[in-house]
Short mmCIF file of C-alpha atoms and ligand atoms in Angstrom, two decimals:
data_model
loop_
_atom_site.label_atom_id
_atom_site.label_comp_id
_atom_site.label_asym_id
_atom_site.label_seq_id
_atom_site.Cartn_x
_atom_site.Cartn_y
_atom_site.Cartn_z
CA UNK A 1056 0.00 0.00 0.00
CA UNK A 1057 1.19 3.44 -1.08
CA UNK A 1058 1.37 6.09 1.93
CA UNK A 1059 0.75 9.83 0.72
CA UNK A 1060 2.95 11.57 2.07
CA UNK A 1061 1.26 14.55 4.06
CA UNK A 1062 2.08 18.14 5.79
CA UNK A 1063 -0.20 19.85 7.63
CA UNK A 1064 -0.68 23.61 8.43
CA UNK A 1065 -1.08 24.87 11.47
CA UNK A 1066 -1.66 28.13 13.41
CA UNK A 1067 -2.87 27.30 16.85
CA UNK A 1068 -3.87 24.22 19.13
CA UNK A 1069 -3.70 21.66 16.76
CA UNK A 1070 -6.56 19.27 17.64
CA UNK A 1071 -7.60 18.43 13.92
CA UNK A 1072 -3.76 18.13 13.40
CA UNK A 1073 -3.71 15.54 16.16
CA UNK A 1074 -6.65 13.86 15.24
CA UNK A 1075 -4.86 13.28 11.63
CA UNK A 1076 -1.52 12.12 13.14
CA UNK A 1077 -3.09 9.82 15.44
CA UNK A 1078 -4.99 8.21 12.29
CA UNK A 1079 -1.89 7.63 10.24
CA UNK A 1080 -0.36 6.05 13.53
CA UNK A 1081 -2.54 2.88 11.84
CA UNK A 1082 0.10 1.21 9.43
CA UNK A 1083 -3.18 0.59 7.19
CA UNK A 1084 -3.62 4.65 6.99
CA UNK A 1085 -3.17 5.68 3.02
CA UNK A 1086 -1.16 9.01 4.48
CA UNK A 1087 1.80 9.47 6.23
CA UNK A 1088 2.58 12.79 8.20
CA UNK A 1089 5.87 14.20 7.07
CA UNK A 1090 5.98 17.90 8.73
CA UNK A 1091 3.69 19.80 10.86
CA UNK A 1092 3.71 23.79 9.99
CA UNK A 1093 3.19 26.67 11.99
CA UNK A 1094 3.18 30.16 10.64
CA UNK A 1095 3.21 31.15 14.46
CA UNK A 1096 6.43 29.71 16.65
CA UNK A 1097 4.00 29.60 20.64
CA UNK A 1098 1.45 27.89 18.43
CA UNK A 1099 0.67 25.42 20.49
CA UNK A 1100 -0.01 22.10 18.25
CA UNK A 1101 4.01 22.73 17.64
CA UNK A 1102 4.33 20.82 20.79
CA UNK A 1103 2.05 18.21 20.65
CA UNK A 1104 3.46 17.30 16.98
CA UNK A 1105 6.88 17.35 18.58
CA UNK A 1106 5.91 15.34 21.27
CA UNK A 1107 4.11 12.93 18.40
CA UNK A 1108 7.35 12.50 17.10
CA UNK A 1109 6.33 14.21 13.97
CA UNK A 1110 9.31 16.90 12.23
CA UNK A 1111 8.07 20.81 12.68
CA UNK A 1112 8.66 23.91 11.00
CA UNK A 1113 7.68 27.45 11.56
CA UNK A 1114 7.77 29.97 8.65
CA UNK A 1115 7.63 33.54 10.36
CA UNK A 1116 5.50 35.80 7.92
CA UNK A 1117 7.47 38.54 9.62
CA UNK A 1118 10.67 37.69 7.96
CA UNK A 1119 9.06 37.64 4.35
CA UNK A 1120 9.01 41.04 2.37
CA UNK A 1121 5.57 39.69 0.60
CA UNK A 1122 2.59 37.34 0.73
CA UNK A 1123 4.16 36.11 -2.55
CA UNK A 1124 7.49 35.65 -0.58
CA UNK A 1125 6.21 33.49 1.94
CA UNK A 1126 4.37 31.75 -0.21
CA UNK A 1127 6.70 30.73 -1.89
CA UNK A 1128 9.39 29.72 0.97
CA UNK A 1129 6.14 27.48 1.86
CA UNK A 1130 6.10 25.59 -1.04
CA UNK A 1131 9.61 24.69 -1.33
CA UNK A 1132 9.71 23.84 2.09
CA UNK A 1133 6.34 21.49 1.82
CA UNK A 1134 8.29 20.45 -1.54
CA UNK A 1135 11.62 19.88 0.87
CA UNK A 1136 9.54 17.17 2.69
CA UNK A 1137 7.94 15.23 -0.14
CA UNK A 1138 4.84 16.42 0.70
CA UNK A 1139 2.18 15.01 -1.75
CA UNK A 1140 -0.99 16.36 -0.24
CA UNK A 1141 -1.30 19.95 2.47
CA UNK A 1142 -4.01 19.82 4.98
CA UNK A 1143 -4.73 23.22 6.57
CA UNK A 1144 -5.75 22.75 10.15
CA UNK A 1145 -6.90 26.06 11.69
CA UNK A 1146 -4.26 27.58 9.44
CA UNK A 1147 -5.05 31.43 10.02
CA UNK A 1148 -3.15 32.77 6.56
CA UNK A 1149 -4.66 33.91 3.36
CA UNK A 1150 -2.74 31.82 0.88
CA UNK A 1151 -1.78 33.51 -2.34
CA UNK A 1152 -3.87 32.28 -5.90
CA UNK A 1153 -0.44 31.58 -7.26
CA UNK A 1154 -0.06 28.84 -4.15
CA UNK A 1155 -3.53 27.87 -4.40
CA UNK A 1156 -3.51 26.82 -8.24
CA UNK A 1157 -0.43 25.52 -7.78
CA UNK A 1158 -1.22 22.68 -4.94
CA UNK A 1159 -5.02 22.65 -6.72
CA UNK A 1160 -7.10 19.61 -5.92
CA UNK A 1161 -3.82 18.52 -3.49
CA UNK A 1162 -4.97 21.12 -0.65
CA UNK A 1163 -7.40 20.43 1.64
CA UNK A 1164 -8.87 22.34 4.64
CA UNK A 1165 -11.52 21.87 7.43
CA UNK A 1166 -14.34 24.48 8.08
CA UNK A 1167 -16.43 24.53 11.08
CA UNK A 1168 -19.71 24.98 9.23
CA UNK A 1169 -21.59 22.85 6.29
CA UNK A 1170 -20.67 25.44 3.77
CA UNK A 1171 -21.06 27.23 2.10
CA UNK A 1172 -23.17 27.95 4.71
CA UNK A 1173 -21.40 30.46 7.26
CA UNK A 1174 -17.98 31.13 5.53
CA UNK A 1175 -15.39 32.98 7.92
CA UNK A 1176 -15.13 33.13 11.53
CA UNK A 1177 -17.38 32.80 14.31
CA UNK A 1178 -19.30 30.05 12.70
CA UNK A 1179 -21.36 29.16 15.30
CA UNK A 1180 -22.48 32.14 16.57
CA UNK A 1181 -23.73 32.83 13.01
CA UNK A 1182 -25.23 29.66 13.11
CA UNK A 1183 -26.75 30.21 16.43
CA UNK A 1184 -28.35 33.50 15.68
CA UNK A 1185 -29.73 32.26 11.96
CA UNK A 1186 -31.60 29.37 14.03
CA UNK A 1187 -30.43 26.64 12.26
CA UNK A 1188 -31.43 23.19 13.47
CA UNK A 1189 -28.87 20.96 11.99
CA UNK A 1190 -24.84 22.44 11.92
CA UNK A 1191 -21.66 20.97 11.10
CA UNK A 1192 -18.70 20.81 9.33
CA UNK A 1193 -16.95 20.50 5.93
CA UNK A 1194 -13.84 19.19 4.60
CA UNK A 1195 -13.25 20.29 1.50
CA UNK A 1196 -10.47 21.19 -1.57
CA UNK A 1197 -9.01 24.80 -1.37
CA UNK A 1198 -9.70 27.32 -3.82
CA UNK A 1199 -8.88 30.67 -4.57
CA UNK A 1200 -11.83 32.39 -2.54
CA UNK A 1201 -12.04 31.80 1.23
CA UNK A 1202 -13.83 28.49 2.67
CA UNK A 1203 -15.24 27.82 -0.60
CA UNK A 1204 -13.96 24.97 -3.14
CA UNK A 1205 -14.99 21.01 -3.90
CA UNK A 1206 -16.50 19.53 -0.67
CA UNK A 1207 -15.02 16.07 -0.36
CA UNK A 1208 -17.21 15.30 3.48
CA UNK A 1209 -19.16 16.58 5.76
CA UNK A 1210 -20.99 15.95 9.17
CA UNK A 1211 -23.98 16.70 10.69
CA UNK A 1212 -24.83 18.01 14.08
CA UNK A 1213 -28.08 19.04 16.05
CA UNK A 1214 -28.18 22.29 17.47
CA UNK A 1215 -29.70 22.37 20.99
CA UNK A 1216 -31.76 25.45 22.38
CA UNK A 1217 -29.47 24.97 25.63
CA UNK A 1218 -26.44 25.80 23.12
CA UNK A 1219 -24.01 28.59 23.58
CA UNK A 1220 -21.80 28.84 20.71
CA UNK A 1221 -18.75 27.08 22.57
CA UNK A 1222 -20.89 24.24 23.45
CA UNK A 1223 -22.02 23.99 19.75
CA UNK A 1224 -18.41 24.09 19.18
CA UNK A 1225 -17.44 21.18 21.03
CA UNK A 1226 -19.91 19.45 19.58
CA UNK A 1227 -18.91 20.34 15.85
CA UNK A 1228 -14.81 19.82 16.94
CA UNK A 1229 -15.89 15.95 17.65
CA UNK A 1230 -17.31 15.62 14.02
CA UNK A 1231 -14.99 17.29 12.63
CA UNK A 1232 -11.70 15.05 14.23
CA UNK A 1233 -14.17 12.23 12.89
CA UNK A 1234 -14.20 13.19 9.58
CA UNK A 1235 -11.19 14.94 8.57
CA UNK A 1236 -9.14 11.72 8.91
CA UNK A 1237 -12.12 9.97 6.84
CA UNK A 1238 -11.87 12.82 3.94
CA UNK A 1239 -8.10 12.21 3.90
CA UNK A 1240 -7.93 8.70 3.73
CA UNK A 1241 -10.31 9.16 0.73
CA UNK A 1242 -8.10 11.97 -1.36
CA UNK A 1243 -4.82 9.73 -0.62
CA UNK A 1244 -6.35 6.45 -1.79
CA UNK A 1245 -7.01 8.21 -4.85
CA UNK A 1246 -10.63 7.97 -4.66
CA UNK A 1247 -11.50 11.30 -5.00
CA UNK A 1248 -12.36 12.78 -8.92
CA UNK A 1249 -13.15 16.60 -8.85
CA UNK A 1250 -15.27 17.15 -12.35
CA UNK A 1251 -17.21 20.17 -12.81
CA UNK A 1252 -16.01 21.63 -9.32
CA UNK A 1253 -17.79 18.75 -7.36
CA UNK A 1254 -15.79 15.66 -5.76
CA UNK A 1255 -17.27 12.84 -7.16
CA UNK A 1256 -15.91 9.69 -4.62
CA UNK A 1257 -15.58 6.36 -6.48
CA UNK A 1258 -17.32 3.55 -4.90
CA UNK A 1259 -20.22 5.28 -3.09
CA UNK A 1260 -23.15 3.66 -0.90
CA UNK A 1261 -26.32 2.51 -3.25
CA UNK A 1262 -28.80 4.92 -2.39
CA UNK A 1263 -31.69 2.75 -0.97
CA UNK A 1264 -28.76 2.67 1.97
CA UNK A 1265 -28.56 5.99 2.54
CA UNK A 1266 -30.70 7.47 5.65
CA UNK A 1267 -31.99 11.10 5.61
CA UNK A 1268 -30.58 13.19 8.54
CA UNK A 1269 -33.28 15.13 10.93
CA UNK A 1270 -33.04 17.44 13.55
CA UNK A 1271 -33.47 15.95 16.79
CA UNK A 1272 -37.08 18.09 17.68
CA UNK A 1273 -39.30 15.44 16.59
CA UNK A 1274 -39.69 12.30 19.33
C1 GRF B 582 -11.20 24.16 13.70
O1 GRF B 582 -12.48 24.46 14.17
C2 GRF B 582 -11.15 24.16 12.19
O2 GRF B 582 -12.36 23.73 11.62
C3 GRF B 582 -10.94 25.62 11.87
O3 GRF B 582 -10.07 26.08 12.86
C4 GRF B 582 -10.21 25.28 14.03
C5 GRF B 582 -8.85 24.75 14.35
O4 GRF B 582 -8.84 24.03 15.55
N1 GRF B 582 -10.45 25.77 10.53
P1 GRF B 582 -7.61 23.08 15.87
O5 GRF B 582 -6.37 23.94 15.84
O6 GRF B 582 -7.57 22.00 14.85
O7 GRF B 582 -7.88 22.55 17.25
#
């Protein structure tokens, strides 16, 4: 079995990073983790990658004249590690188009909302205050325009009326350390086709399986 080998970007805590190293800890895992990325050095995922055994790098914006710049000491350096595939993982950086196109369809990211519902931050206050009854979150191929691009997973949540939006975000964090290894192991087994800007995933339930998902209101 071929491993992919991966990098993921950090900027803070790291949990979706850990939730991805702990999955390729499985010798069956499609991916490999090859370098853990911080654009921040006290981020603190840094540490928990370290202690994972996993090589680190930090790539200071501040030392960079330009976007361009950095982007571009970020590629060679993901380039430097054999990455095959970047995962951003709460990676707080704009990434330039030219960085974009050029890892396109090989760059993933996870969004705490079922876009493109809620793009940005504060996800789940928006979706508190818009009264949605199901939330969630996405997994999905980068593009060019913030939290939008092919969505490869996603999973459901309720929201409770009890919910503030740091409860709701607890409960979305769990799905989302559930799926973004899932989504992953999908894109490095090479099951993932993007055609007409929609991942189309080889080898799909038959539909008479498939269960609709309902908000939790009804008894
Ligand atoms: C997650 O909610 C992720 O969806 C978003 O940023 C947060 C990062 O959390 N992009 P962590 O660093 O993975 O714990």
């Amino acid at each position: 079995m071929i491993r992919r080998r991966v990098a993921i970007l950090i900027s803070g805590r790291g949990s979706n990073m850990a939730a991805l190293v702990a999955a390729a800890r499985d010798p069956g895992y499609p991916a490999e983790i090859a370098l853990v990325l911080s654009n921040r050095a006290d981020a603190p995922g840094l540490e928990r990658a370290e202690q994972a055994g996993i090589e680190t790098a930090v790539l200071d914006p501040k030392v960079f004249s330009s976007r361009n710049v950095f982007d571009k000491a970020l590629d060679a350096r993901l380039k430097a590690a054999g990455a095959e595939l970047v995962c951003l993982a709460g990676f707080m950086r704009l990434l330039t188009p030219e960085f974009v196109e050029a890892w396109r369809d090989r760059l993933i990211n996870i969004h705490p909302s079922l876009l493109p519902l809620f793009p940005g931050l504060n996800t789940h206050a928006s979706a508190l205050a818009a009264g949605v009854k199901i939330h969630g979150c996405t997994v999905h191929f980068v593009r060019e325009e913030v939290d939008s691009g092919p969505i490869i997973a996603q999973a459901a949540v309720p929201v409770l009326l009890s919910d503030t939006p740091e409860t709701l975000a607890d409960r979305v964090l769990a799905a989302e350390h559930h799926i973004y290894p899932l989504a992953l192991a999908l894109v490095a087994r090479g099951r993932t086709v993007v055609v007409d800007e929609r991942v189309v995933i080889d080898d799909a339930p038959p539909e008479a399986t498939v269960q609709p998902l309902i908000s939790p209101h009804f008894r």
